[in-house]
Amino acid sequence: MKWSSVISLLLLSNLKLLECRKITKKANALLILADDGGFEMGAYRNRICQTPNLDKLAKKSLIFNNAYTSVSSCSPSRSALLTGMPAHQTGMYGLHQGIHHFNSFDRIQSLPKTLKRNGVRTGIIGKKHVGPKSVYQFDYEQTEENNSILQVGRNITHIKLLAREFLNNTEPFFLYIAFHDPHRCGHTNPEYGEFCEKFGNGDTGMGTIPDWHPIYYQADQIDLPYFVPDTPKARKDMVAQYTTISRLDQGVGVILDELKKSGHLDDTLIIYSSDNGIPFPNGRTNAYDSGIAEPMFISSPVTTDRHNQVTYSLTSLLDIVPTLLDWYGIDSNEIKTPLTGKSLLPLLKNEPTNTTTEAVYVSHTIHEVTMYYPMRAIRTHRYKLIHNINYYAPFPIDQDFYLSLTFQDMLNRTRNHQPLNWFKTLRSYYERPEWELYDLKLDAGELNNLAGKPSYKKIFKELQEKLYNWQKETNDPWLCAPHSILEDAGEFQDNPQCMGLDNVF
């Protein structure tokens, strides 16, 4: 090889090295979160709901086909997202609301606090819904705590301008855009429709959001998820949600445009996901896949090998913090509490060759304060084991879903002995056994409970042991519930034990 060629190669290598160093030095991240969002987009093969901006982002991302929340409830899932710890470990057991005051423990080290200590400027725009402020403190905050949630969570023009203000800075940054769409609206603002689909649409008294061009759908033409009753009321409910998703999608578009205008599109890791399942029966607040499965894309400006490809690796929202710490080059030990999640950055390069040991975990305790229904679950590629700790009580229903067209129709049909056009009855939905075991390969709808079946005894015990070990590792106060008491102080300080209650009759 000629010396000129060698020199050229060395120069090219040095330029690439400098480029990598430049990106590392200026590493930024943008986390975009939908509120109760599901798979209503072209990237996940929904043929009706129009989401060109999300679909465009997906083509420049690794698409996750097995991503799950760690808890199907808003505040607990957001606390897990921002700490890398399940809700029972952070103390965010239920919805963060002033009257009931659910908060994380003061000692918790959150992602924004850790990033700030490492010279990363942090910002949140939209729905925060976690506390206390001392734990989840961002440098720049425009949330429901100092604005109308409709303005910072649904008015995408206002969100755009706030993002522009935040991005007008030269420091490395982490920006968390938490849309309030497509959360239900009927409980708090019924004048705007079931999903606030009328807010800012230009109708009389509704105002106008300049960057939003509403898209409307025909109820008889949409594709309902398998777990939603096929009734006119449920279809009407769903098309309202679809219209609101158009606002979310166009909001994603304007945010990405602002990122590009700021000159940071090529040095920013972009993550899109949702907090929990959609607010329909069998969805949000459930440990079934319909309640915990999430859309997720990760777009890296550095590792582009798998853009527009799919990963089937099991992923949890508990993996977001390890991923972002890895992206910024921060030691996860700074969190001070060992994390059970993993960095997802290696997936951007290669699909793992061995996924047989992969599992994700669910820890749900409360949604609204009256909805005490603790559940713990483990999901592998093939099996799901759910432990319904409060199984002797009926499964609870939250306020905004109760008022929905879908649930009111289900109630009325049940009371009038009319068919629900659903795969369950209300009674079977309410009444659940202590343990539920499903073979997801043969039973994707999670209808055939295999717990207690002799042929599944081995897998039941294996999953039960793994779930118990994870609860123990994450200091779950419900470790021994409901048939035992955990004694771990006094004479049991060095030998914690689950001690029986003899309460099974």
Short mmCIF file of C-alpha atoms in Angstrom, two decimals:
data_model
loop_
_atom_site.label_atom_id
_atom_site.label_comp_id
_atom_site.label_asym_id
_atom_site.label_seq_id
_atom_site.Cartn_x
_atom_site.Cartn_y
_atom_site.Cartn_z
CA MET A 1 0.00 0.00 0.00
CA LYS A 2 1.28 3.49 -0.87
CA TRP A 3 2.19 5.86 1.95
CA SER A 4 -0.36 8.36 0.62
CA SER A 5 -3.08 5.74 1.01
CA VAL A 6 -1.90 4.91 4.53
CA ILE A 7 -1.89 8.58 5.48
CA SER A 8 -5.38 9.00 4.02
CA LEU A 9 -6.67 6.05 6.03
CA LEU A 10 -5.07 7.42 9.21
CA LEU A 11 -6.60 10.82 8.64
CA LEU A 12 -10.00 9.25 7.99
CA SER A 13 -9.71 7.16 11.16
CA ASN A 14 -8.73 10.22 13.19
CA LEU A 15 -11.63 12.19 11.76
CA LYS A 16 -14.04 9.39 12.72
CA LEU A 17 -12.48 9.23 16.17
CA LEU A 18 -12.86 12.98 16.59
CA GLU A 19 -16.43 12.72 15.39
CA CYS A 20 -17.18 10.02 17.99
CA ARG A 21 -15.51 12.08 20.69
CA LYS A 22 -17.52 15.10 19.64
CA ILE A 23 -20.78 13.15 19.89
CA THR A 24 -19.79 11.66 23.24
CA LYS A 25 -18.85 15.07 24.62
CA LYS A 26 -22.11 16.60 23.49
CA ALA A 27 -24.28 13.57 24.18
CA ASN A 28 -27.93 14.56 24.62
CA ALA A 29 -31.12 12.58 25.10
CA LEU A 30 -34.80 13.16 24.37
CA LEU A 31 -37.37 10.95 26.07
CA ILE A 32 -40.90 11.21 24.63
CA LEU A 33 -43.68 9.58 26.63
CA ALA A 34 -47.31 9.08 25.67
CA ASP A 35 -49.95 8.97 28.41
CA ASP A 36 -51.96 5.72 28.20
CA GLY A 37 -50.76 5.29 24.63
CA GLY A 38 -50.76 1.95 22.88
CA PHE A 39 -49.93 0.50 19.49
CA GLU A 40 -52.26 2.70 17.44
CA MET A 41 -49.73 3.52 14.74
CA GLY A 42 -48.55 2.28 11.38
CA ALA A 43 -45.21 1.16 12.79
CA TYR A 44 -47.09 -1.49 14.77
CA ARG A 45 -49.30 -2.45 11.82
CA ASN A 46 -52.41 -0.49 12.70
CA ARG A 47 -53.80 0.08 9.23
CA ILE A 48 -56.28 2.82 10.17
CA CYS A 49 -54.77 5.23 12.70
CA GLN A 50 -52.62 7.78 10.85
CA THR A 51 -49.31 8.49 12.59
CA PRO A 52 -46.80 9.67 9.95
CA ASN A 53 -44.41 11.30 12.44
CA LEU A 54 -44.18 8.28 14.74
CA ASP A 55 -43.79 6.03 11.73
CA LYS A 56 -40.98 8.23 10.41
CA LEU A 57 -39.24 8.10 13.79
CA ALA A 58 -39.64 4.31 13.87
CA LYS A 59 -37.82 4.01 10.53
CA LYS A 60 -34.82 5.73 12.09
CA SER A 61 -35.01 3.61 15.25
CA LEU A 62 -34.78 0.12 16.60
CA ILE A 63 -38.39 -0.99 17.10
CA PHE A 64 -39.15 -3.00 20.25
CA ASN A 65 -41.74 -5.75 19.94
CA ASN A 66 -41.45 -6.98 23.52
CA ALA A 67 -41.35 -3.83 25.65
CA TYR A 68 -43.35 -3.71 28.89
CA THR A 69 -44.05 -1.29 31.69
CA SER A 70 -43.15 -2.39 35.20
CA VAL A 71 -46.53 -1.21 36.52
CA SER A 72 -49.74 -0.40 34.67
CA SER A 73 -50.49 2.84 36.50
CA CYS A 74 -49.45 6.41 35.76
CA SER A 75 -47.45 7.77 38.71
CA PRO A 76 -45.91 4.42 39.74
CA SER A 77 -44.77 3.78 36.17
CA ARG A 78 -43.30 7.28 35.87
CA SER A 79 -41.42 6.88 39.12
CA ALA A 80 -40.03 3.57 37.84
CA LEU A 81 -39.14 5.22 34.53
CA LEU A 82 -37.18 7.98 36.29
CA THR A 83 -35.45 5.81 38.90
CA GLY A 84 -34.94 2.39 37.35
CA MET A 85 -36.66 0.86 40.38
CA PRO A 86 -40.11 -0.77 40.74
CA ALA A 87 -42.81 1.22 42.52
CA HIS A 88 -42.65 -0.89 45.68
CA GLN A 89 -38.98 0.10 45.98
CA THR A 90 -39.46 3.84 45.38
CA GLY A 91 -42.55 4.15 47.60
CA MET A 92 -44.69 5.55 44.76
CA TYR A 93 -47.42 3.01 45.42
CA GLY A 94 -50.27 4.88 43.72
CA LEU A 95 -51.23 8.06 41.89
CA HIS A 96 -49.39 11.18 43.03
CA GLN A 97 -52.23 13.50 44.07
CA GLY A 98 -52.29 16.15 46.76
CA ILE A 99 -55.29 14.76 48.61
CA HIS A 100 -53.76 11.29 48.99
CA HIS A 101 -50.13 12.36 48.86
CA PHE A 102 -48.46 9.32 47.29
CA ASN A 103 -44.75 10.17 47.12
CA SER A 104 -41.47 8.40 46.61
CA PHE A 105 -39.11 8.07 49.54
CA ASP A 106 -36.91 11.12 50.15
CA ARG A 107 -33.73 9.02 49.83
CA ILE A 108 -34.45 7.95 46.23
CA GLN A 109 -31.83 9.01 43.67
CA SER A 110 -33.70 9.84 40.48
CA LEU A 111 -32.35 10.17 36.96
CA PRO A 112 -32.62 13.99 36.79
CA LYS A 113 -30.71 14.37 40.08
CA THR A 114 -27.97 12.00 38.90
CA LEU A 115 -27.65 13.71 35.53
CA LYS A 116 -27.48 17.15 37.15
CA ARG A 117 -24.56 16.02 39.32
CA ASN A 118 -22.77 15.00 36.13
CA GLY A 119 -23.17 18.29 34.29
CA VAL A 120 -26.24 17.43 32.21
CA ARG A 121 -28.98 20.06 32.03
CA THR A 122 -32.39 18.46 32.61
CA GLY A 123 -35.84 19.54 31.49
CA ILE A 124 -39.40 18.29 31.69
CA ILE A 125 -42.32 19.57 29.63
CA GLY A 126 -45.79 18.13 30.17
CA LYS A 127 -47.12 15.69 32.71
CA LYS A 128 -44.92 15.12 35.75
CA HIS A 129 -47.32 13.40 38.20
CA VAL A 130 -44.57 12.21 40.57
CA GLY A 131 -43.17 13.56 43.80
CA PRO A 132 -41.72 14.82 45.98
CA LYS A 133 -40.12 17.68 44.12
CA SER A 134 -36.87 17.20 46.02
CA VAL A 135 -36.52 13.75 44.43
CA TYR A 136 -37.74 14.53 40.92
CA GLN A 137 -36.24 17.98 40.40
CA PHE A 138 -35.39 19.15 36.89
CA ASP A 139 -33.46 22.29 35.98
CA TYR A 140 -36.28 23.36 33.66
CA GLU A 141 -39.86 22.46 34.56
CA GLN A 142 -43.05 23.30 32.69
CA THR A 143 -45.61 20.85 34.08
CA GLU A 144 -49.04 20.67 35.70
CA GLU A 145 -47.37 21.99 38.84
CA ASN A 146 -46.96 25.46 37.33
CA ASN A 147 -49.26 25.37 34.28
CA SER A 148 -52.57 24.01 33.06
CA ILE A 149 -51.99 20.36 32.17
CA LEU A 150 -54.00 20.90 28.98
CA GLN A 151 -51.56 23.58 27.86
CA VAL A 152 -48.31 21.78 28.67
CA GLY A 153 -49.59 18.29 27.88
CA ARG A 154 -51.95 18.69 24.90
CA ASN A 155 -51.37 22.10 23.28
CA ILE A 156 -48.60 21.02 20.95
CA THR A 157 -47.91 24.57 19.75
CA HIS A 158 -47.26 25.67 23.32
CA ILE A 159 -45.17 22.54 23.94
CA LYS A 160 -43.15 23.36 20.83
CA LEU A 161 -42.34 26.86 22.06
CA LEU A 162 -41.33 25.55 25.49
CA ALA A 163 -39.05 22.99 23.85
CA ARG A 164 -37.53 25.75 21.72
CA GLU A 165 -36.81 27.74 24.88
CA PHE A 166 -35.15 24.76 26.57
CA LEU A 167 -33.08 23.81 23.53
CA ASN A 168 -31.66 27.34 23.22
CA ASN A 169 -28.63 26.32 25.28
CA THR A 170 -25.17 24.90 24.71
CA GLU A 171 -24.95 22.46 27.65
CA PRO A 172 -25.43 18.69 27.27
CA PHE A 173 -29.08 18.02 28.00
CA PHE A 174 -31.78 15.52 28.87
CA LEU A 175 -35.27 16.60 27.80
CA TYR A 176 -38.34 14.66 28.89
CA ILE A 177 -41.49 15.46 26.88
CA ALA A 178 -44.45 13.88 28.67
CA PHE A 179 -47.58 14.33 26.55
CA HIS A 180 -50.96 14.10 28.28
CA ASP A 181 -52.42 12.61 25.09
CA PRO A 182 -54.15 10.23 24.63
CA HIS A 183 -55.27 10.04 28.28
CA ARG A 184 -59.02 10.06 28.95
CA CYS A 185 -60.64 13.41 29.61
CA GLY A 186 -64.29 12.68 30.47
CA HIS A 187 -63.74 12.50 34.23
CA THR A 188 -62.11 15.94 34.57
CA ASN A 189 -63.04 17.92 31.42
CA PRO A 190 -66.12 16.29 29.86
CA GLU A 191 -66.77 19.42 27.79
CA TYR A 192 -63.78 18.46 25.61
CA GLY A 193 -64.94 14.91 24.90
CA GLU A 194 -63.95 11.44 26.06
CA PHE A 195 -60.27 11.94 25.21
CA CYS A 196 -60.10 15.75 24.99
CA GLU A 197 -60.43 15.25 21.25
CA LYS A 198 -62.27 18.60 20.98
CA PHE A 199 -59.64 20.62 22.84
CA GLY A 200 -58.06 23.06 20.40
CA ASN A 201 -59.80 21.60 17.34
CA GLY A 202 -61.22 24.95 16.15
CA ASP A 203 -64.85 24.25 17.02
CA THR A 204 -66.84 26.99 18.74
CA GLY A 205 -65.51 27.51 22.26
CA MET A 206 -62.74 24.95 21.87
CA GLY A 207 -59.93 27.22 20.71
CA THR A 208 -57.33 26.35 18.10
CA ILE A 209 -53.96 24.69 18.33
CA PRO A 210 -52.17 26.02 15.19
CA ASP A 211 -49.88 22.99 14.77
CA TRP A 212 -52.69 20.44 15.11
CA HIS A 213 -54.85 19.35 12.20
CA PRO A 214 -57.39 16.90 13.67
CA ILE A 215 -58.04 13.63 11.90
CA TYR A 216 -61.45 12.01 12.32
CA TYR A 217 -62.37 8.36 11.85
CA GLN A 218 -65.42 6.25 11.12
CA ALA A 219 -66.37 4.02 14.04
CA ASP A 220 -67.33 1.09 11.81
CA GLN A 221 -64.00 1.11 9.97
CA ILE A 222 -61.43 0.88 12.76
CA ASP A 223 -59.69 -2.25 14.02
CA LEU A 224 -60.43 -2.89 17.69
CA PRO A 225 -57.80 -4.58 19.88
CA TYR A 226 -58.82 -8.12 20.82
CA PHE A 227 -59.45 -7.09 24.45
CA VAL A 228 -61.97 -4.31 23.70
CA PRO A 229 -65.68 -5.20 23.33
CA ASP A 230 -66.91 -4.92 19.77
CA THR A 231 -69.88 -2.63 20.40
CA PRO A 232 -70.98 0.71 18.90
CA LYS A 233 -70.19 2.52 22.18
CA ALA A 234 -66.70 1.06 22.43
CA ARG A 235 -66.04 1.93 18.79
CA LYS A 236 -67.18 5.51 19.39
CA ASP A 237 -64.84 5.62 22.38
CA MET A 238 -61.93 4.33 20.33
CA VAL A 239 -62.31 6.78 17.43
CA ALA A 240 -62.17 9.64 19.93
CA GLN A 241 -58.90 8.18 21.16
CA TYR A 242 -57.63 7.93 17.57
CA THR A 243 -58.31 11.64 16.99
CA THR A 244 -56.35 12.50 20.13
CA ILE A 245 -53.49 10.31 18.93
CA SER A 246 -53.31 12.51 15.84
CA ARG A 247 -52.47 15.40 18.18
CA LEU A 248 -49.83 13.31 19.92
CA ASP A 249 -48.30 12.27 16.60
CA GLN A 250 -48.20 15.81 15.25
CA GLY A 251 -46.72 16.90 18.58
CA VAL A 252 -43.90 14.39 18.14
CA GLY A 253 -43.36 15.87 14.68
CA VAL A 254 -42.99 19.47 15.88
CA ILE A 255 -40.68 18.42 18.75
CA LEU A 256 -38.37 16.56 16.38
CA ASP A 257 -38.43 19.58 14.08
CA GLU A 258 -37.36 21.80 16.99
CA LEU A 259 -34.57 19.36 17.78
CA LYS A 260 -33.38 19.60 14.20
CA LYS A 261 -33.55 23.42 14.16
CA SER A 262 -31.51 23.55 17.35
CA GLY A 263 -28.74 21.57 15.64
CA HIS A 264 -29.06 18.59 17.98
CA LEU A 265 -30.73 15.96 15.81
CA ASP A 266 -27.36 14.32 15.14
CA ASP A 267 -26.13 14.17 18.73
CA THR A 268 -29.29 13.17 20.58
CA LEU A 269 -30.52 9.72 21.61
CA ILE A 270 -34.30 9.63 21.12
CA ILE A 271 -36.56 7.25 23.04
CA TYR A 272 -40.33 6.98 22.52
CA SER A 273 -42.65 4.93 24.71
CA SER A 274 -45.76 5.09 26.90
CA ASP A 275 -46.36 4.79 30.64
CA ASN A 276 -48.90 1.93 30.68
CA GLY A 277 -51.65 0.21 28.70
CA ILE A 278 -54.61 1.95 27.10
CA PRO A 279 -57.60 2.89 29.34
CA PHE A 280 -59.94 0.17 28.17
CA PRO A 281 -61.09 -3.09 29.81
CA ASN A 282 -58.23 -5.52 30.41
CA GLY A 283 -55.84 -2.63 29.72
CA ARG A 284 -54.50 -0.03 32.15
CA THR A 285 -54.19 -1.23 35.81
CA ASN A 286 -53.95 -4.88 34.67
CA ALA A 287 -50.93 -7.18 34.66
CA TYR A 288 -52.12 -8.85 31.46
CA ASP A 289 -50.14 -8.04 28.31
CA SER A 290 -52.97 -5.75 27.22
CA GLY A 291 -52.17 -3.63 30.29
CA ILE A 292 -48.37 -3.74 30.32
CA ALA A 293 -47.19 -4.06 26.70
CA GLU A 294 -45.74 -0.78 25.39
CA PRO A 295 -44.59 0.71 22.10
CA MET A 296 -40.92 1.64 22.15
CA PHE A 297 -38.44 3.05 19.65
CA ILE A 298 -34.84 4.01 20.29
CA SER A 299 -33.04 6.14 17.70
CA SER A 300 -29.29 6.60 18.12
CA PRO A 301 -27.25 9.07 16.05
CA VAL A 302 -24.14 6.97 16.69
CA THR A 303 -25.29 3.39 16.20
CA THR A 304 -27.45 3.22 13.09
CA ASP A 305 -26.90 -0.47 12.27
CA ARG A 306 -30.43 -1.54 13.16
CA HIS A 307 -32.51 1.44 12.13
CA ASN A 308 -35.94 0.25 10.95
CA GLN A 309 -35.31 -3.20 12.39
CA VAL A 310 -37.16 -5.05 15.12
CA THR A 311 -35.89 -6.53 18.36
CA TYR A 312 -37.74 -9.30 20.16
CA SER A 313 -35.60 -9.06 23.28
CA LEU A 314 -37.71 -8.67 26.44
CA THR A 315 -37.48 -5.08 27.63
CA SER A 316 -38.83 -3.18 30.62
CA LEU A 317 -39.25 0.51 31.30
CA LEU A 318 -36.92 -0.27 34.22
CA ASP A 319 -34.22 -0.47 31.52
CA ILE A 320 -34.54 3.22 30.58
CA VAL A 321 -32.40 4.58 33.44
CA PRO A 322 -29.53 2.09 32.87
CA THR A 323 -29.71 2.91 29.15
CA LEU A 324 -29.45 6.66 29.68
CA LEU A 325 -26.68 6.33 32.25
CA ASP A 326 -24.81 4.19 29.72
CA TRP A 327 -25.43 6.80 27.01
CA TYR A 328 -23.96 9.58 29.16
CA GLY A 329 -21.11 7.38 30.41
CA ILE A 330 -22.23 7.56 34.06
CA ASP A 331 -21.58 4.74 36.50
CA SER A 332 -24.90 3.23 37.62
CA ASN A 333 -23.50 2.94 41.14
CA GLU A 334 -24.28 6.64 41.51
CA ILE A 335 -27.93 5.66 41.93
CA LYS A 336 -26.79 3.99 45.20
CA THR A 337 -29.50 1.32 44.96
CA PRO A 338 -28.62 -1.67 42.71
CA LEU A 339 -30.75 -1.62 39.55
CA THR A 340 -32.31 -4.78 38.14
CA GLY A 341 -32.67 -3.32 34.64
CA LYS A 342 -30.10 -3.33 31.85
CA SER A 343 -28.77 -0.93 29.23
CA LEU A 344 -30.51 -1.30 25.89
CA LEU A 345 -27.69 0.28 23.88
CA PRO A 346 -26.12 -3.11 22.95
CA LEU A 347 -29.39 -4.05 21.25
CA LEU A 348 -28.88 -1.14 18.84
CA LYS A 349 -25.91 -3.08 17.48
CA ASN A 350 -26.86 -6.76 17.75
CA GLU A 351 -29.76 -9.00 18.69
CA PRO A 352 -28.83 -11.24 21.65
CA THR A 353 -28.12 -14.83 20.67
CA ASN A 354 -29.57 -16.33 23.86
CA THR A 355 -32.87 -15.01 25.19
CA THR A 356 -33.98 -18.08 27.14
CA THR A 357 -33.24 -16.47 30.52
CA GLU A 358 -34.88 -13.12 29.73
CA ALA A 359 -37.75 -11.98 31.94
CA VAL A 360 -39.57 -8.78 32.85
CA TYR A 361 -41.33 -8.11 36.15
CA VAL A 362 -44.48 -6.27 37.19
CA SER A 363 -45.18 -4.67 40.56
CA HIS A 364 -48.61 -3.06 40.95
CA THR A 365 -50.04 -2.03 44.32
CA ILE A 366 -52.58 0.79 44.01
CA HIS A 367 -53.92 3.02 41.25
CA GLU A 368 -56.38 5.38 42.90
CA VAL A 369 -56.29 5.27 46.70
CA THR A 370 -59.43 3.09 46.91
CA MET A 371 -58.05 0.60 44.38
CA TYR A 372 -55.89 -1.58 46.59
CA TYR A 373 -55.14 -4.59 44.42
CA PRO A 374 -51.45 -5.54 44.70
CA MET A 375 -50.17 -7.79 41.93
CA ARG A 376 -46.71 -9.12 41.17
CA ALA A 377 -45.91 -10.83 37.91
CA ILE A 378 -43.11 -12.32 35.86
CA ARG A 379 -43.22 -12.62 32.08
CA THR A 380 -40.80 -14.68 30.00
CA HIS A 381 -40.93 -15.16 26.25
CA ARG A 382 -43.38 -18.02 26.69
CA TYR A 383 -45.02 -17.81 30.11
CA LYS A 384 -46.70 -15.31 32.42
CA LEU A 385 -47.24 -15.84 36.15
CA ILE A 386 -49.42 -13.34 38.02
CA HIS A 387 -49.80 -13.25 41.80
CA ASN A 388 -53.04 -11.50 42.79
CA ILE A 389 -52.26 -10.73 46.43
CA ASN A 390 -55.69 -9.24 47.20
CA TYR A 391 -57.48 -11.98 45.24
CA TYR A 392 -60.42 -12.27 47.66
CA ALA A 393 -61.57 -8.74 46.67
CA PRO A 394 -63.14 -7.83 43.31
CA PHE A 395 -60.77 -6.25 40.81
CA PRO A 396 -61.24 -2.43 41.13
CA ILE A 397 -62.27 0.07 38.44
CA ASP A 398 -60.82 3.58 38.24
CA GLN A 399 -62.95 6.73 38.07
CA ASP A 400 -62.30 7.94 34.54
CA PHE A 401 -62.67 4.48 33.00
CA TYR A 402 -65.88 3.92 34.99
CA LEU A 403 -67.47 6.99 33.34
CA SER A 404 -66.35 5.98 29.85
CA LEU A 405 -68.75 5.03 27.08
CA THR A 406 -67.18 1.57 26.97
CA PHE A 407 -67.56 0.65 30.62
CA GLN A 408 -71.02 2.20 31.07
CA ASP A 409 -72.16 0.16 28.08
CA MET A 410 -70.67 -2.98 29.64
CA LEU A 411 -72.50 -2.29 32.89
CA ASN A 412 -75.82 -1.66 31.17
CA ARG A 413 -75.51 -4.74 28.98
CA THR A 414 -74.66 -6.90 31.98
CA ARG A 415 -77.56 -5.53 34.02
CA ASN A 416 -79.95 -6.10 31.12
CA HIS A 417 -78.57 -9.59 30.37
CA GLN A 418 -77.39 -8.55 26.92
CA PRO A 419 -74.26 -9.91 25.23
CA LEU A 420 -71.09 -7.91 25.86
CA ASN A 421 -69.40 -8.97 22.61
CA TRP A 422 -66.32 -9.40 24.76
CA PHE A 423 -64.04 -12.33 25.55
CA LYS A 424 -64.92 -12.18 29.26
CA THR A 425 -67.87 -11.42 31.50
CA LEU A 426 -67.78 -8.67 34.08
CA ARG A 427 -67.94 -11.30 36.80
CA SER A 428 -64.91 -13.19 35.48
CA TYR A 429 -63.09 -9.87 35.11
CA TYR A 430 -63.75 -8.94 38.74
CA GLU A 431 -63.15 -12.36 40.30
CA ARG A 432 -59.57 -13.54 39.97
CA PRO A 433 -57.70 -16.43 41.59
CA GLU A 434 -54.57 -15.92 43.64
CA TRP A 435 -52.31 -17.31 40.92
CA GLU A 436 -52.66 -17.05 37.15
CA LEU A 437 -50.30 -18.92 34.84
CA TYR A 438 -50.49 -18.59 31.07
CA ASP A 439 -48.71 -20.26 28.18
CA LEU A 440 -48.46 -17.23 25.90
CA LYS A 441 -47.45 -19.29 22.90
CA LEU A 442 -50.73 -21.20 22.99
CA ASP A 443 -52.88 -18.58 24.72
CA ALA A 444 -51.93 -15.00 23.77
CA GLY A 445 -55.21 -13.69 25.20
CA GLU A 446 -54.38 -15.07 28.67
CA LEU A 447 -57.69 -16.87 29.09
CA ASN A 448 -56.70 -20.43 30.06
CA ASN A 449 -55.29 -20.35 33.59
CA LEU A 450 -52.83 -23.22 34.01
CA ALA A 451 -52.02 -22.65 37.68
CA GLY A 452 -52.76 -25.89 39.51
CA LYS A 453 -52.45 -28.03 36.38
CA PRO A 454 -50.15 -31.01 37.17
CA SER A 455 -48.44 -30.79 33.77
CA TYR A 456 -47.38 -27.20 34.49
CA LYS A 457 -46.30 -27.72 38.10
CA LYS A 458 -42.60 -27.49 37.26
CA ILE A 459 -42.84 -24.23 35.30
CA PHE A 460 -45.16 -22.79 37.97
CA LYS A 461 -42.59 -23.47 40.69
CA GLU A 462 -39.72 -22.11 38.59
CA LEU A 463 -41.51 -18.85 37.85
CA GLN A 464 -42.72 -18.55 41.43
CA GLU A 465 -39.15 -18.86 42.68
CA LYS A 466 -37.83 -16.28 40.19
CA LEU A 467 -40.58 -13.85 41.13
CA TYR A 468 -39.89 -14.36 44.84
CA ASN A 469 -36.15 -13.79 44.33
CA TRP A 470 -36.79 -10.56 42.40
CA GLN A 471 -39.13 -9.31 45.12
CA LYS A 472 -36.49 -10.14 47.71
CA GLU A 473 -33.76 -8.41 45.69
CA THR A 474 -35.88 -5.26 45.37
CA ASN A 475 -36.99 -5.20 49.03
CA ASP A 476 -40.67 -5.72 48.30
CA PRO A 477 -42.75 -5.16 51.47
CA TRP A 478 -45.34 -7.56 50.01
CA LEU A 479 -42.76 -10.36 49.75
CA CYS A 480 -44.68 -12.72 52.07
CA ALA A 481 -48.24 -11.54 51.43
CA PRO A 482 -50.99 -12.57 51.71
CA HIS A 483 -50.54 -15.80 53.70
CA SER A 484 -47.46 -14.89 55.72
CA ILE A 485 -45.88 -12.00 57.60
CA LEU A 486 -42.33 -10.86 56.92
CA GLU A 487 -40.39 -10.71 60.18
CA ASP A 488 -37.02 -9.04 59.62
CA ALA A 489 -36.27 -7.11 62.83
CA GLY A 490 -35.28 -7.98 66.39
CA GLU A 491 -34.36 -11.63 66.70
CA PHE A 492 -35.05 -12.08 62.95
CA GLN A 493 -32.78 -9.22 61.82
CA ASP A 494 -30.10 -11.61 60.53
CA ASN A 495 -32.54 -14.27 59.43
CA PRO A 496 -35.66 -12.72 57.85
CA GLN A 497 -38.54 -15.15 57.55
CA CYS A 498 -42.02 -15.40 56.07
CA MET A 499 -44.12 -16.62 59.01
CA GLY A 500 -47.47 -18.24 58.31
CA LEU A 501 -50.85 -16.70 59.17
CA ASP A 502 -53.03 -19.80 58.66
CA ASN A 503 -55.52 -17.59 56.83
CA VAL A 504 -56.51 -19.96 54.02
CA PHE A 505 -59.95 -21.43 54.75
#
